[in-house]
Amino acid sequence: MKIWKCTVCGYLHDGVEPPSSCPKCKAAAEKFEELSEEQSKLVERSRESNQYHVELLSLLEQVKEISVLGREDGLDPGCVAIFQQAIQAATELGQSIRAEIVAHISKGKWG
Ligand SMILES: [Zn+2]
C-alpha cells in the first residue's frame, strides 16, 4: 500500500493512486506526492503508537471528570485529597502525552 501526502495541507491518503482531490483542502491529485518507503514505514508504525497515546488521553479525561465529581461530592478530606491528586496527575500526564505527540509529528511519525 502506498501513502500519498497532500503538499498543500499534509493530508495522508492510503492507496495505489492519489485521490482525485484532497478530501481536506480540495487540492488536485497532482498536488499529492508519494511518500518514500522509509517515510511510509515510519507513518505506519507510528499510527499504532499514536493511537495508544490518543486512547490514554481519552481515559485521562475520564479520570479528571470522575475526580471532579468526587471532589465536588465533598466527602472527608482524605477522599478530596485523592480526587485532587488524581486531577493533577491526569492533567500532567495528559500534557506529557501531548508534548510527545508534538515530538512525533515533528519527526514525521504521524498520519
Ligand atoms: Zn490537502
mmCIF file of N, CA, C and O and ligand atoms in Angstrom:
data_model
loop_
_atom_site.group_PDB
_atom_site.id
_atom_site.type_symbol
_atom_site.label_atom_id
_atom_site.label_comp_id
_atom_site.label_asym_id
_atom_site.label_seq_id
_atom_site.Cartn_x
_atom_site.Cartn_y
_atom_site.Cartn_z
ATOM 1 N N MET A 1 0.847 -1.196 0.000
ATOM 2 C CA MET A 1 0.000 0.000 0.000
ATOM 3 C C MET A 1 0.883 1.247 0.000
ATOM 4 O O MET A 1 1.794 1.364 0.797
ATOM 5 N N LYS A 2 0.579 2.145 -0.901
ATOM 6 C CA LYS A 2 1.330 3.397 -0.959
ATOM 7 C C LYS A 2 0.648 4.444 -0.078
ATOM 8 O O LYS A 2 -0.557 4.375 0.161
ATOM 9 N N ILE A 3 1.437 5.390 0.380
ATOM 10 C CA ILE A 3 0.891 6.520 1.125
ATOM 11 C C ILE A 3 1.227 7.791 0.351
ATOM 12 O O ILE A 3 2.383 8.011 -0.022
ATOM 13 N N TRP A 4 0.207 8.577 0.126
ATOM 14 C CA TRP A 4 0.338 9.823 -0.633
ATOM 15 C C TRP A 4 0.086 10.993 0.303
ATOM 16 O O TRP A 4 -0.823 10.957 1.122
ATOM 17 N N LYS A 5 0.896 12.049 0.155
ATOM 18 C CA LYS A 5 0.759 13.226 1.016
ATOM 19 C C LYS A 5 0.363 14.437 0.185
ATOM 20 O O LYS A 5 1.010 14.745 -0.836
ATOM 21 N N CYS A 6 -0.658 15.127 0.648
ATOM 22 C CA CYS A 6 -1.051 16.383 0.011
ATOM 23 C C CYS A 6 0.009 17.434 0.365
ATOM 24 O O CYS A 6 0.261 17.684 1.547
ATOM 25 N N THR A 7 0.621 18.016 -0.656
ATOM 26 C CA THR A 7 1.686 19.000 -0.405
ATOM 27 C C THR A 7 1.120 20.351 0.018
ATOM 28 O O THR A 7 1.861 21.223 0.453
ATOM 29 N N VAL A 8 -0.189 20.503 -0.083
ATOM 30 C CA VAL A 8 -0.824 21.763 0.326
ATOM 31 C C VAL A 8 -1.146 21.748 1.821
ATOM 32 O O VAL A 8 -0.807 22.677 2.544
ATOM 33 N N CYS A 9 -1.780 20.648 2.282
ATOM 34 C CA CYS A 9 -2.252 20.643 3.677
ATOM 35 C C CYS A 9 -1.679 19.510 4.527
ATOM 36 O O CYS A 9 -1.889 19.487 5.744
ATOM 37 N N GLY A 10 -1.006 18.539 3.925
ATOM 38 C CA GLY A 10 -0.419 17.456 4.705
ATOM 39 C C GLY A 10 -1.296 16.233 4.877
ATOM 40 O O GLY A 10 -0.896 15.265 5.526
ATOM 41 N N TYR A 11 -2.493 16.253 4.298
ATOM 42 C CA TYR A 11 -3.397 15.090 4.394
ATOM 43 C C TYR A 11 -2.715 13.862 3.815
ATOM 44 O O TYR A 11 -2.062 13.942 2.766
ATOM 45 N N LEU A 12 -2.838 12.706 4.505
ATOM 46 C CA LEU A 12 -2.249 11.462 4.017
ATOM 47 C C LEU A 12 -3.344 10.546 3.503
ATOM 48 O O LEU A 12 -4.391 10.388 4.127
ATOM 49 N N HIS A 13 -3.073 9.932 2.339
ATOM 50 C CA HIS A 13 -4.029 9.035 1.689
ATOM 51 C C HIS A 13 -3.352 7.697 1.437
ATOM 52 O O HIS A 13 -2.261 7.646 0.888
ATOM 53 N N ASP A 14 -4.009 6.606 1.830
ATOM 54 C CA ASP A 14 -3.505 5.263 1.554
ATOM 55 C C ASP A 14 -4.175 4.750 0.288
ATOM 56 O O ASP A 14 -5.411 4.754 0.202
ATOM 57 N N GLY A 15 -3.380 4.305 -0.672
ATOM 58 C CA GLY A 15 -3.967 3.765 -1.886
ATOM 59 C C GLY A 15 -2.941 3.571 -2.983
ATOM 60 O O GLY A 15 -1.803 4.043 -2.881
ATOM 61 N N VAL A 16 -3.353 2.893 -4.031
ATOM 62 C CA VAL A 16 -2.477 2.656 -5.178
ATOM 63 C C VAL A 16 -2.215 3.976 -5.896
ATOM 64 O O VAL A 16 -1.115 4.232 -6.369
ATOM 65 N N GLU A 17 -3.253 4.800 -5.962
ATOM 66 C CA GLU A 17 -3.174 6.109 -6.621
ATOM 67 C C GLU A 17 -3.572 7.192 -5.619
ATOM 68 O O GLU A 17 -4.282 6.917 -4.651
ATOM 69 N N PRO A 18 -3.181 8.429 -5.873
ATOM 70 C CA PRO A 18 -3.666 9.515 -5.008
ATOM 71 C C PRO A 18 -5.162 9.736 -5.253
ATOM 72 O O PRO A 18 -5.680 9.327 -6.293
ATOM 73 N N PRO A 19 -5.856 10.373 -4.337
ATOM 74 C CA PRO A 19 -7.278 10.652 -4.559
ATOM 75 C C PRO A 19 -7.432 11.687 -5.674
ATOM 76 O O PRO A 19 -6.479 12.404 -5.999
ATOM 77 N N SER A 20 -8.614 11.763 -6.264
ATOM 78 C CA SER A 20 -8.840 12.721 -7.359
ATOM 79 C C SER A 20 -8.720 14.157 -6.863
ATOM 80 O O SER A 20 -8.331 15.053 -7.614
ATOM 81 N N SER A 21 -9.040 14.363 -5.604
ATOM 82 C CA SER A 21 -8.792 15.660 -4.970
ATOM 83 C C SER A 21 -8.633 15.410 -3.470
ATOM 84 O O SER A 21 -9.075 14.391 -2.948
ATOM 85 N N CYS A 22 -8.004 16.364 -2.804
ATOM 86 C CA CYS A 22 -7.763 16.203 -1.369
ATOM 87 C C CYS A 22 -9.086 16.350 -0.608
ATOM 88 O O CYS A 22 -9.773 17.362 -0.750
ATOM 89 N N PRO A 23 -9.438 15.350 0.217
ATOM 90 C CA PRO A 23 -10.673 15.448 0.999
ATOM 91 C C PRO A 23 -10.676 16.629 1.976
ATOM 92 O O PRO A 23 -11.735 17.133 2.334
ATOM 93 N N LYS A 24 -9.495 17.072 2.380
ATOM 94 C CA LYS A 24 -9.442 18.160 3.363
ATOM 95 C C LYS A 24 -9.437 19.533 2.707
ATOM 96 O O LYS A 24 -10.251 20.383 3.044
ATOM 97 N N CYS A 25 -8.495 19.759 1.759
ATOM 98 C CA CYS A 25 -8.343 21.111 1.205
ATOM 99 C C CYS A 25 -8.786 21.226 -0.246
ATOM 100 O O CYS A 25 -8.723 22.315 -0.817
ATOM 101 N N LYS A 26 -9.192 20.101 -0.846
ATOM 102 C CA LYS A 26 -9.714 20.065 -2.225
ATOM 103 C C LYS A 26 -8.647 20.301 -3.288
ATOM 104 O O LYS A 26 -8.972 20.528 -4.449
ATOM 105 N N ALA A 27 -7.354 20.224 -2.919
ATOM 106 C CA ALA A 27 -6.296 20.365 -3.921
ATOM 107 C C ALA A 27 -6.389 19.205 -4.917
ATOM 108 O O ALA A 27 -6.862 18.111 -4.592
ATOM 109 N N ALA A 28 -5.925 19.439 -6.141
ATOM 110 C CA ALA A 28 -5.999 18.429 -7.199
ATOM 111 C C ALA A 28 -5.040 17.274 -6.919
ATOM 112 O O ALA A 28 -4.088 17.405 -6.133
ATOM 113 N N ALA A 29 -5.282 16.150 -7.580
ATOM 114 C CA ALA A 29 -4.466 14.946 -7.392
ATOM 115 C C ALA A 29 -2.986 15.220 -7.631
ATOM 116 O O ALA A 29 -2.125 14.627 -6.975
ATOM 117 N N GLU A 30 -2.682 16.124 -8.553
ATOM 118 C CA GLU A 30 -1.282 16.436 -8.882
ATOM 119 C C GLU A 30 -0.527 17.037 -7.684
ATOM 120 O O GLU A 30 0.704 17.077 -7.691
ATOM 121 N N LYS A 31 -1.260 17.515 -6.701
ATOM 122 C CA LYS A 31 -0.615 18.106 -5.529
ATOM 123 C C LYS A 31 -0.172 17.043 -4.516
ATOM 124 O O LYS A 31 0.436 17.367 -3.502
ATOM 125 N N PHE A 32 -0.500 15.767 -4.804
ATOM 126 C CA PHE A 32 -0.085 14.686 -3.906
ATOM 127 C C PHE A 32 1.254 14.132 -4.338
ATOM 128 O O PHE A 32 1.537 13.993 -5.537
ATOM 129 N N GLU A 33 2.104 13.826 -3.339
ATOM 130 C CA GLU A 33 3.368 13.158 -3.623
ATOM 131 C C GLU A 33 3.410 11.860 -2.828
ATOM 132 O O GLU A 33 2.904 11.790 -1.702
ATOM 133 N N GLU A 34 4.024 10.851 -3.439
ATOM 134 C CA GLU A 34 4.129 9.555 -2.789
ATOM 135 C C GLU A 34 5.238 9.598 -1.752
ATOM 136 O O GLU A 34 6.345 10.072 -2.035
ATOM 137 N N LEU A 35 4.944 9.093 -0.545
ATOM 138 C CA LEU A 35 5.983 9.027 0.479
ATOM 139 C C LEU A 35 6.980 7.930 0.120
ATOM 140 O O LEU A 35 6.619 6.924 -0.494
ATOM 141 N N SER A 36 8.222 8.117 0.517
ATOM 142 C CA SER A 36 9.236 7.082 0.300
ATOM 143 C C SER A 36 8.877 5.866 1.157
ATOM 144 O O SER A 36 8.055 5.959 2.086
ATOM 145 N N GLU A 37 9.510 4.747 0.847
ATOM 146 C CA GLU A 37 9.250 3.538 1.630
ATOM 147 C C GLU A 37 9.598 3.769 3.097
ATOM 148 O O GLU A 37 8.865 3.354 3.998
ATOM 149 N N GLU A 38 10.694 4.462 3.329
ATOM 150 C CA GLU A 38 11.117 4.746 4.708
ATOM 151 C C GLU A 38 10.100 5.634 5.425
ATOM 152 O O GLU A 38 9.722 5.376 6.570
ATOM 153 N N GLN A 39 9.628 6.677 4.734
ATOM 154 C CA GLN A 39 8.626 7.570 5.337
ATOM 155 C C GLN A 39 7.325 6.816 5.591
ATOM 156 O O GLN A 39 6.676 7.013 6.617
ATOM 157 N N SER A 40 6.942 5.952 4.655
ATOM 158 C CA SER A 40 5.701 5.184 4.810
ATOM 159 C C SER A 40 5.773 4.253 6.004
ATOM 160 O O SER A 40 4.816 4.141 6.779
ATOM 161 N N LYS A 41 6.913 3.581 6.172
ATOM 162 C CA LYS A 41 7.068 2.678 7.313
ATOM 163 C C LYS A 41 6.989 3.449 8.632
ATOM 164 O O LYS A 41 6.400 2.980 9.605
ATOM 165 N N LEU A 42 7.577 4.640 8.645
ATOM 166 C CA LEU A 42 7.537 5.474 9.845
ATOM 167 C C LEU A 42 6.092 5.856 10.185
ATOM 168 O O LEU A 42 5.657 5.783 11.343
ATOM 169 N N VAL A 43 5.333 6.231 9.179
ATOM 170 C CA VAL A 43 3.934 6.616 9.392
ATOM 171 C C VAL A 43 3.125 5.406 9.855
ATOM 172 O O VAL A 43 2.368 5.484 10.827
ATOM 173 N N GLU A 44 3.287 4.270 9.166
ATOM 174 C CA GLU A 44 2.503 3.075 9.520
ATOM 175 C C GLU A 44 2.814 2.619 10.947
ATOM 176 O O GLU A 44 1.914 2.283 11.708
ATOM 177 N N ARG A 45 4.076 2.616 11.310
ATOM 178 C CA ARG A 45 4.448 2.191 12.662
ATOM 179 C C ARG A 45 3.917 3.159 13.717
ATOM 180 O O ARG A 45 3.452 2.763 14.768
ATOM 181 N N SER A 46 3.982 4.438 13.403
ATOM 182 C CA SER A 46 3.582 5.439 14.394
ATOM 183 C C SER A 46 2.063 5.509 14.564
ATOM 184 O O SER A 46 1.585 5.952 15.598
ATOM 185 N N ARG A 47 1.309 5.071 13.549
ATOM 186 C CA ARG A 47 -0.155 5.101 13.693
ATOM 187 C C ARG A 47 -0.595 4.305 14.919
ATOM 188 O O ARG A 47 -1.463 4.726 15.669
ATOM 189 N N GLU A 48 0.028 3.168 15.125
ATOM 190 C CA GLU A 48 -0.346 2.315 16.254
ATOM 191 C C GLU A 48 0.036 2.976 17.583
ATOM 192 O O GLU A 48 -0.790 3.084 18.482
ATOM 193 N N SER A 49 1.266 3.431 17.674
ATOM 194 C CA SER A 49 1.700 4.007 18.955
ATOM 195 C C SER A 49 0.971 5.320 19.242
ATOM 196 O O SER A 49 0.634 5.616 20.392
ATOM 197 N N ASN A 50 0.701 6.103 18.214
ATOM 198 C CA ASN A 50 -0.054 7.342 18.433
ATOM 199 C C ASN A 50 -1.475 7.043 18.899
ATOM 200 O O ASN A 50 -2.037 7.784 19.698
ATOM 201 N N GLN A 51 -2.036 5.943 18.398
ATOM 202 C CA GLN A 51 -3.388 5.570 18.831
ATOM 203 C C GLN A 51 -3.388 5.241 20.321
ATOM 204 O O GLN A 51 -4.329 5.582 21.032
ATOM 205 N N TYR A 52 -2.328 4.609 20.796
ATOM 206 C CA TYR A 52 -2.239 4.339 22.240
ATOM 207 C C TYR A 52 -2.267 5.655 23.017
ATOM 208 O O TYR A 52 -2.949 5.780 24.035
ATOM 209 N N HIS A 53 -1.500 6.636 22.530
ATOM 210 C CA HIS A 53 -1.473 7.933 23.207
ATOM 211 C C HIS A 53 -2.856 8.584 23.217
ATOM 212 O O HIS A 53 -3.278 9.127 24.234
ATOM 213 N N VAL A 54 -3.536 8.527 22.096
ATOM 214 C CA VAL A 54 -4.857 9.155 21.995
ATOM 215 C C VAL A 54 -5.850 8.457 22.926
ATOM 216 O O VAL A 54 -6.641 9.113 23.613
ATOM 217 N N GLU A 55 -5.806 7.135 22.961
ATOM 218 C CA GLU A 55 -6.714 6.399 23.846
ATOM 219 C C GLU A 55 -6.419 6.715 25.309
ATOM 220 O O GLU A 55 -7.330 6.880 26.121
ATOM 221 N N LEU A 56 -5.144 6.811 25.641
ATOM 222 C CA LEU A 56 -4.778 7.145 27.016
ATOM 223 C C LEU A 56 -5.245 8.555 27.381
ATOM 224 O O LEU A 56 -5.758 8.785 28.485
ATOM 225 N N LEU A 57 -5.117 9.494 26.435
ATOM 226 C CA LEU A 57 -5.616 10.849 26.685
ATOM 227 C C LEU A 57 -7.108 10.825 26.988
ATOM 228 O O LEU A 57 -7.581 11.522 27.890
ATOM 229 N N SER A 58 -7.850 10.028 26.235
ATOM 230 C CA SER A 58 -9.296 9.927 26.457
ATOM 231 C C SER A 58 -9.596 9.375 27.856
ATOM 232 O O SER A 58 -10.465 9.890 28.563
ATOM 233 N N LEU A 59 -8.865 8.364 28.252
ATOM 234 C CA LEU A 59 -9.071 7.790 29.583
ATOM 235 C C LEU A 59 -8.705 8.792 30.680
ATOM 236 O O LEU A 59 -9.383 8.869 31.712
ATOM 237 N N LEU A 60 -7.649 9.556 30.456
ATOM 238 C CA LEU A 60 -7.252 10.553 31.450
ATOM 239 C C LEU A 60 -8.320 11.640 31.598
ATOM 240 O O LEU A 60 -8.539 12.157 32.697
ATOM 241 N N GLU A 61 -8.982 11.989 30.505
ATOM 242 C CA GLU A 61 -10.087 12.948 30.595
ATOM 243 C C GLU A 61 -11.203 12.376 31.460
ATOM 244 O O GLU A 61 -11.820 13.097 32.244
ATOM 245 N N GLN A 62 -11.455 11.070 31.331
ATOM 246 C CA GLN A 62 -12.470 10.430 32.177
ATOM 247 C C GLN A 62 -12.037 10.457 33.643
ATOM 248 O O GLN A 62 -12.866 10.674 34.531
ATOM 249 N N VAL A 63 -10.770 10.212 33.888
ATOM 250 C CA VAL A 63 -10.250 10.259 35.267
ATOM 251 C C VAL A 63 -10.503 11.644 35.855
ATOM 252 O O VAL A 63 -10.960 11.779 37.000
ATOM 253 N N LYS A 64 -10.240 12.675 35.060
ATOM 254 C CA LYS A 64 -10.445 14.037 35.566
ATOM 255 C C LYS A 64 -11.930 14.308 35.833
ATOM 256 O O LYS A 64 -12.271 14.889 36.874
ATOM 257 N N GLU A 65 -12.796 13.882 34.906
ATOM 258 C CA GLU A 65 -14.234 14.124 35.092
ATOM 259 C C GLU A 65 -14.750 13.430 36.349
ATOM 260 O O GLU A 65 -15.494 14.019 37.141
ATOM 261 N N ILE A 66 -14.354 12.176 36.519
ATOM 262 C CA ILE A 66 -14.792 11.426 37.708
ATOM 263 C C ILE A 66 -14.231 12.064 38.979
ATOM 264 O O ILE A 66 -14.932 12.198 39.993
ATOM 265 N N SER A 67 -12.992 12.487 38.910
ATOM 266 C CA SER A 67 -12.348 13.075 40.095
ATOM 267 C C SER A 67 -12.974 14.411 40.474
ATOM 268 O O SER A 67 -13.097 14.731 41.658
ATOM 269 N N VAL A 68 -13.385 15.189 39.475
ATOM 270 C CA VAL A 68 -14.066 16.455 39.766
ATOM 271 C C VAL A 68 -15.390 16.168 40.474
ATOM 272 O O VAL A 68 -15.732 16.833 41.470
ATOM 273 N N LEU A 69 -16.116 15.151 39.989
ATOM 274 C CA LEU A 69 -17.377 14.780 40.653
ATOM 275 C C LEU A 69 -17.115 14.349 42.095
ATOM 276 O O LEU A 69 -17.837 14.737 43.015
ATOM 277 N N GLY A 70 -16.069 13.554 42.274
ATOM 278 C CA GLY A 70 -15.722 13.089 43.611
ATOM 279 C C GLY A 70 -15.330 14.238 44.525
ATOM 280 O O GLY A 70 -15.743 14.294 45.687
ATOM 281 N N ARG A 71 -14.567 15.167 43.976
ATOM 282 C CA ARG A 71 -14.132 16.333 44.769
ATOM 283 C C ARG A 71 -15.336 17.175 45.167
ATOM 284 O O ARG A 71 -15.447 17.631 46.306
ATOM 285 N N GLU A 72 -16.265 17.362 44.204
ATOM 286 C CA GLU A 72 -17.445 18.187 44.484
ATOM 287 C C GLU A 72 -18.383 17.517 45.477
ATOM 288 O O GLU A 72 -19.179 18.189 46.126
ATOM 289 N N ASP A 73 -18.314 16.186 45.533
ATOM 290 C CA ASP A 73 -19.147 15.452 46.484
ATOM 291 C C ASP A 73 -18.750 15.802 47.911
ATOM 292 O O ASP A 73 -19.556 15.673 48.834
ATOM 293 N N GLY A 74 -17.504 16.254 48.077
ATOM 294 C CA GLY A 74 -17.050 16.802 49.353
ATOM 295 C C GLY A 74 -17.132 15.864 50.529
ATOM 296 O O GLY A 74 -17.640 16.223 51.584
ATOM 297 N N LEU A 75 -16.675 14.647 50.355
ATOM 298 C CA LEU A 75 -16.651 13.716 51.482
ATOM 299 C C LEU A 75 -15.553 14.143 52.453
ATOM 300 O O LEU A 75 -15.234 15.319 52.543
ATOM 301 N N ASP A 76 -14.941 13.213 53.092
ATOM 302 C CA ASP A 76 -13.906 13.598 54.065
ATOM 303 C C ASP A 76 -12.652 14.107 53.360
ATOM 304 O O ASP A 76 -12.460 13.878 52.162
ATOM 305 N N PRO A 77 -11.790 14.807 54.096
ATOM 306 C CA PRO A 77 -10.590 15.402 53.486
ATOM 307 C C PRO A 77 -9.691 14.386 52.782
ATOM 308 O O PRO A 77 -9.053 14.711 51.778
ATOM 309 N N GLY A 78 -9.647 13.161 53.275
ATOM 310 C CA GLY A 78 -8.836 12.131 52.630
ATOM 311 C C GLY A 78 -9.313 11.832 51.223
ATOM 312 O O GLY A 78 -8.511 11.691 50.292
ATOM 313 N N CYS A 79 -10.639 11.742 51.064
ATOM 314 C CA CYS A 79 -11.209 11.483 49.741
ATOM 315 C C CYS A 79 -10.938 12.656 48.805
ATOM 316 O O CYS A 79 -10.519 12.469 47.657
ATOM 317 N N VAL A 80 -11.173 13.856 49.291
ATOM 318 C CA VAL A 80 -10.973 15.048 48.465
ATOM 319 C C VAL A 80 -9.513 15.124 48.021
ATOM 320 O O VAL A 80 -9.225 15.448 46.859
ATOM 321 N N ALA A 81 -8.594 14.793 48.921
ATOM 322 C CA ALA A 81 -7.167 14.833 48.580
ATOM 323 C C ALA A 81 -6.854 13.839 47.460
ATOM 324 O O ALA A 81 -6.078 14.138 46.545
ATOM 325 N N ILE A 82 -7.434 12.654 47.536
ATOM 326 C CA ILE A 82 -7.198 11.650 46.483
ATOM 327 C C ILE A 82 -7.728 12.151 45.145
ATOM 328 O O ILE A 82 -7.052 12.061 44.111
ATOM 329 N N PHE A 83 -8.942 12.706 45.145
ATOM 330 C CA PHE A 83 -9.506 13.196 43.881
ATOM 331 C C PHE A 83 -8.663 14.348 43.334
ATOM 332 O O PHE A 83 -8.443 14.442 42.125
ATOM 333 N N GLN A 84 -8.188 15.207 44.214
ATOM 334 C CA GLN A 84 -7.354 16.325 43.767
ATOM 335 C C GLN A 84 -6.035 15.819 43.189
ATOM 336 O O GLN A 84 -5.565 16.313 42.159
ATOM 337 N N GLN A 85 -5.448 14.807 43.818
ATOM 338 C CA GLN A 85 -4.205 14.214 43.297
ATOM 339 C C GLN A 85 -4.453 13.585 41.925
ATOM 340 O O GLN A 85 -3.619 13.689 41.026
ATOM 341 N N ALA A 86 -5.605 12.930 41.780
ATOM 342 C CA ALA A 86 -5.925 12.281 40.504
ATOM 343 C C ALA A 86 -6.064 13.318 39.394
ATOM 344 O O ALA A 86 -5.594 13.106 38.272
ATOM 345 N N ILE A 87 -6.706 14.441 39.708
ATOM 346 C CA ILE A 87 -6.861 15.513 38.714
ATOM 347 C C ILE A 87 -5.489 16.028 38.285
ATOM 348 O O ILE A 87 -5.200 16.174 37.090
ATOM 349 N N GLN A 88 -4.634 16.272 39.266
ATOM 350 C CA GLN A 88 -3.301 16.805 38.944
ATOM 351 C C GLN A 88 -2.483 15.794 38.143
ATOM 352 O O GLN A 88 -1.841 16.141 37.151
ATOM 353 N N ALA A 89 -2.499 14.538 38.564
ATOM 354 C CA ALA A 89 -1.719 13.509 37.865
ATOM 355 C C ALA A 89 -2.224 13.320 36.432
ATOM 356 O O ALA A 89 -1.428 13.225 35.488
ATOM 357 N N ALA A 90 -3.542 13.287 36.262
ATOM 358 C CA ALA A 90 -4.112 13.107 34.921
ATOM 359 C C ALA A 90 -3.792 14.307 34.033
ATOM 360 O O ALA A 90 -3.507 14.150 32.843
ATOM 361 N N THR A 91 -3.824 15.497 34.616
ATOM 362 C CA THR A 91 -3.502 16.707 33.858
ATOM 363 C C THR A 91 -2.049 16.688 33.408
ATOM 364 O O THR A 91 -1.748 16.925 32.236
ATOM 365 N N GLU A 92 -1.136 16.380 34.326
ATOM 366 C CA GLU A 92 0.293 16.371 33.983
ATOM 367 C C GLU A 92 0.630 15.273 32.978
ATOM 368 O O GLU A 92 1.391 15.505 32.035
ATOM 369 N N LEU A 93 0.057 14.098 33.156
ATOM 370 C CA LEU A 93 0.324 13.015 32.210
ATOM 371 C C LEU A 93 -0.258 13.354 30.840
ATOM 372 O O LEU A 93 0.379 13.106 29.806
ATOM 373 N N GLY A 94 -1.439 13.942 30.833
ATOM 374 C CA GLY A 94 -2.045 14.347 29.566
ATOM 375 C C GLY A 94 -1.174 15.359 28.826
ATOM 376 O O GLY A 94 -0.986 15.254 27.609
ATOM 377 N N GLN A 95 -0.652 16.321 29.557
ATOM 378 C CA GLN A 95 0.220 17.320 28.918
ATOM 379 C C GLN A 95 1.524 16.682 28.424
ATOM 380 O O GLN A 95 2.043 17.071 27.373
ATOM 381 N N SER A 96 2.034 15.704 29.153
ATOM 382 C CA SER A 96 3.232 14.993 28.700
ATOM 383 C C SER A 96 2.950 14.222 27.411
ATOM 384 O O SER A 96 3.777 14.197 26.495
ATOM 385 N N ILE A 97 1.786 13.606 27.351
ATOM 386 C CA ILE A 97 1.403 12.874 26.134
ATOM 387 C C ILE A 97 1.285 13.841 24.965
ATOM 388 O O ILE A 97 1.772 13.562 23.863
ATOM 389 N N ARG A 98 0.666 14.988 25.203
ATOM 390 C CA ARG A 98 0.527 15.977 24.114
ATOM 391 C C ARG A 98 1.903 16.428 23.617
ATOM 392 O O ARG A 98 2.112 16.556 22.415
ATOM 393 N N ALA A 99 2.824 16.646 24.537
ATOM 394 C CA ALA A 99 4.183 17.039 24.140
ATOM 395 C C ALA A 99 4.846 15.929 23.324
ATOM 396 O O ALA A 99 5.556 16.197 22.351
ATOM 397 N N GLU A 100 4.615 14.689 23.711
ATOM 398 C CA GLU A 100 5.184 13.559 22.970
ATOM 399 C C GLU A 100 4.592 13.483 21.570
ATOM 400 O O GLU A 100 5.302 13.223 20.599
ATOM 401 N N ILE A 101 3.299 13.721 21.448
ATOM 402 C CA ILE A 101 2.662 13.699 20.128
ATOM 403 C C ILE A 101 3.240 14.808 19.247
ATOM 404 O O ILE A 101 3.509 14.589 18.062
ATOM 405 N N VAL A 102 3.464 15.971 19.820
ATOM 406 C CA VAL A 102 4.087 17.063 19.057
ATOM 407 C C VAL A 102 5.468 16.632 18.563
ATOM 408 O O VAL A 102 5.837 16.884 17.409
ATOM 409 N N ALA A 103 6.230 15.951 19.425
ATOM 410 C CA ALA A 103 7.560 15.461 19.021
ATOM 411 C C ALA A 103 7.428 14.445 17.881
ATOM 412 O O ALA A 103 8.207 14.476 16.927
ATOM 413 N N HIS A 104 6.435 13.568 17.969
ATOM 414 C CA HIS A 104 6.211 12.595 16.893
ATOM 415 C C HIS A 104 5.930 13.306 15.575
ATOM 416 O O HIS A 104 6.499 12.952 14.538
ATOM 417 N N ILE A 105 5.054 14.279 15.638
ATOM 418 C CA ILE A 105 4.678 14.996 14.416
ATOM 419 C C ILE A 105 5.897 15.671 13.794
ATOM 420 O O ILE A 105 6.094 15.610 12.576
ATOM 421 N N SER A 106 6.750 16.274 14.623
ATOM 422 C CA SER A 106 7.914 16.975 14.112
ATOM 423 C C SER A 106 8.909 16.022 13.456
ATOM 424 O O SER A 106 9.728 16.436 12.642
ATOM 425 N N LYS A 107 8.820 14.734 13.808
ATOM 426 C CA LYS A 107 9.718 13.735 13.210
ATOM 427 C C LYS A 107 9.043 12.974 12.068
ATOM 428 O O LYS A 107 9.584 11.975 11.588
ATOM 429 N N GLY A 108 7.840 13.393 11.677
ATOM 430 C CA GLY A 108 7.127 12.702 10.608
ATOM 431 C C GLY A 108 6.459 11.425 11.069
ATOM 432 O O GLY A 108 6.020 10.611 10.253
ATOM 433 N N LYS A 109 6.394 11.215 12.385
ATOM 434 C CA LYS A 109 5.775 10.000 12.931
ATOM 435 C C LYS A 109 4.312 10.265 13.244
ATOM 436 O O LYS A 109 3.883 10.264 14.388
ATOM 437 N N TRP A 110 3.570 10.524 12.221
ATOM 438 C CA TRP A 110 2.145 10.824 12.372
ATOM 439 C C TRP A 110 1.459 10.563 11.048
ATOM 440 O O TRP A 110 2.074 10.663 10.006
ATOM 441 N N GLY A 111 0.210 10.258 11.086
ATOM 442 C CA GLY A 111 -0.520 10.129 9.827
ATOM 443 C C GLY A 111 -1.554 9.072 9.849
ATOM 444 O O GLY A 111 -2.160 8.736 8.887
HETATM 445 ZN ZN ZN B 1 -4.889 18.886 1.096
#
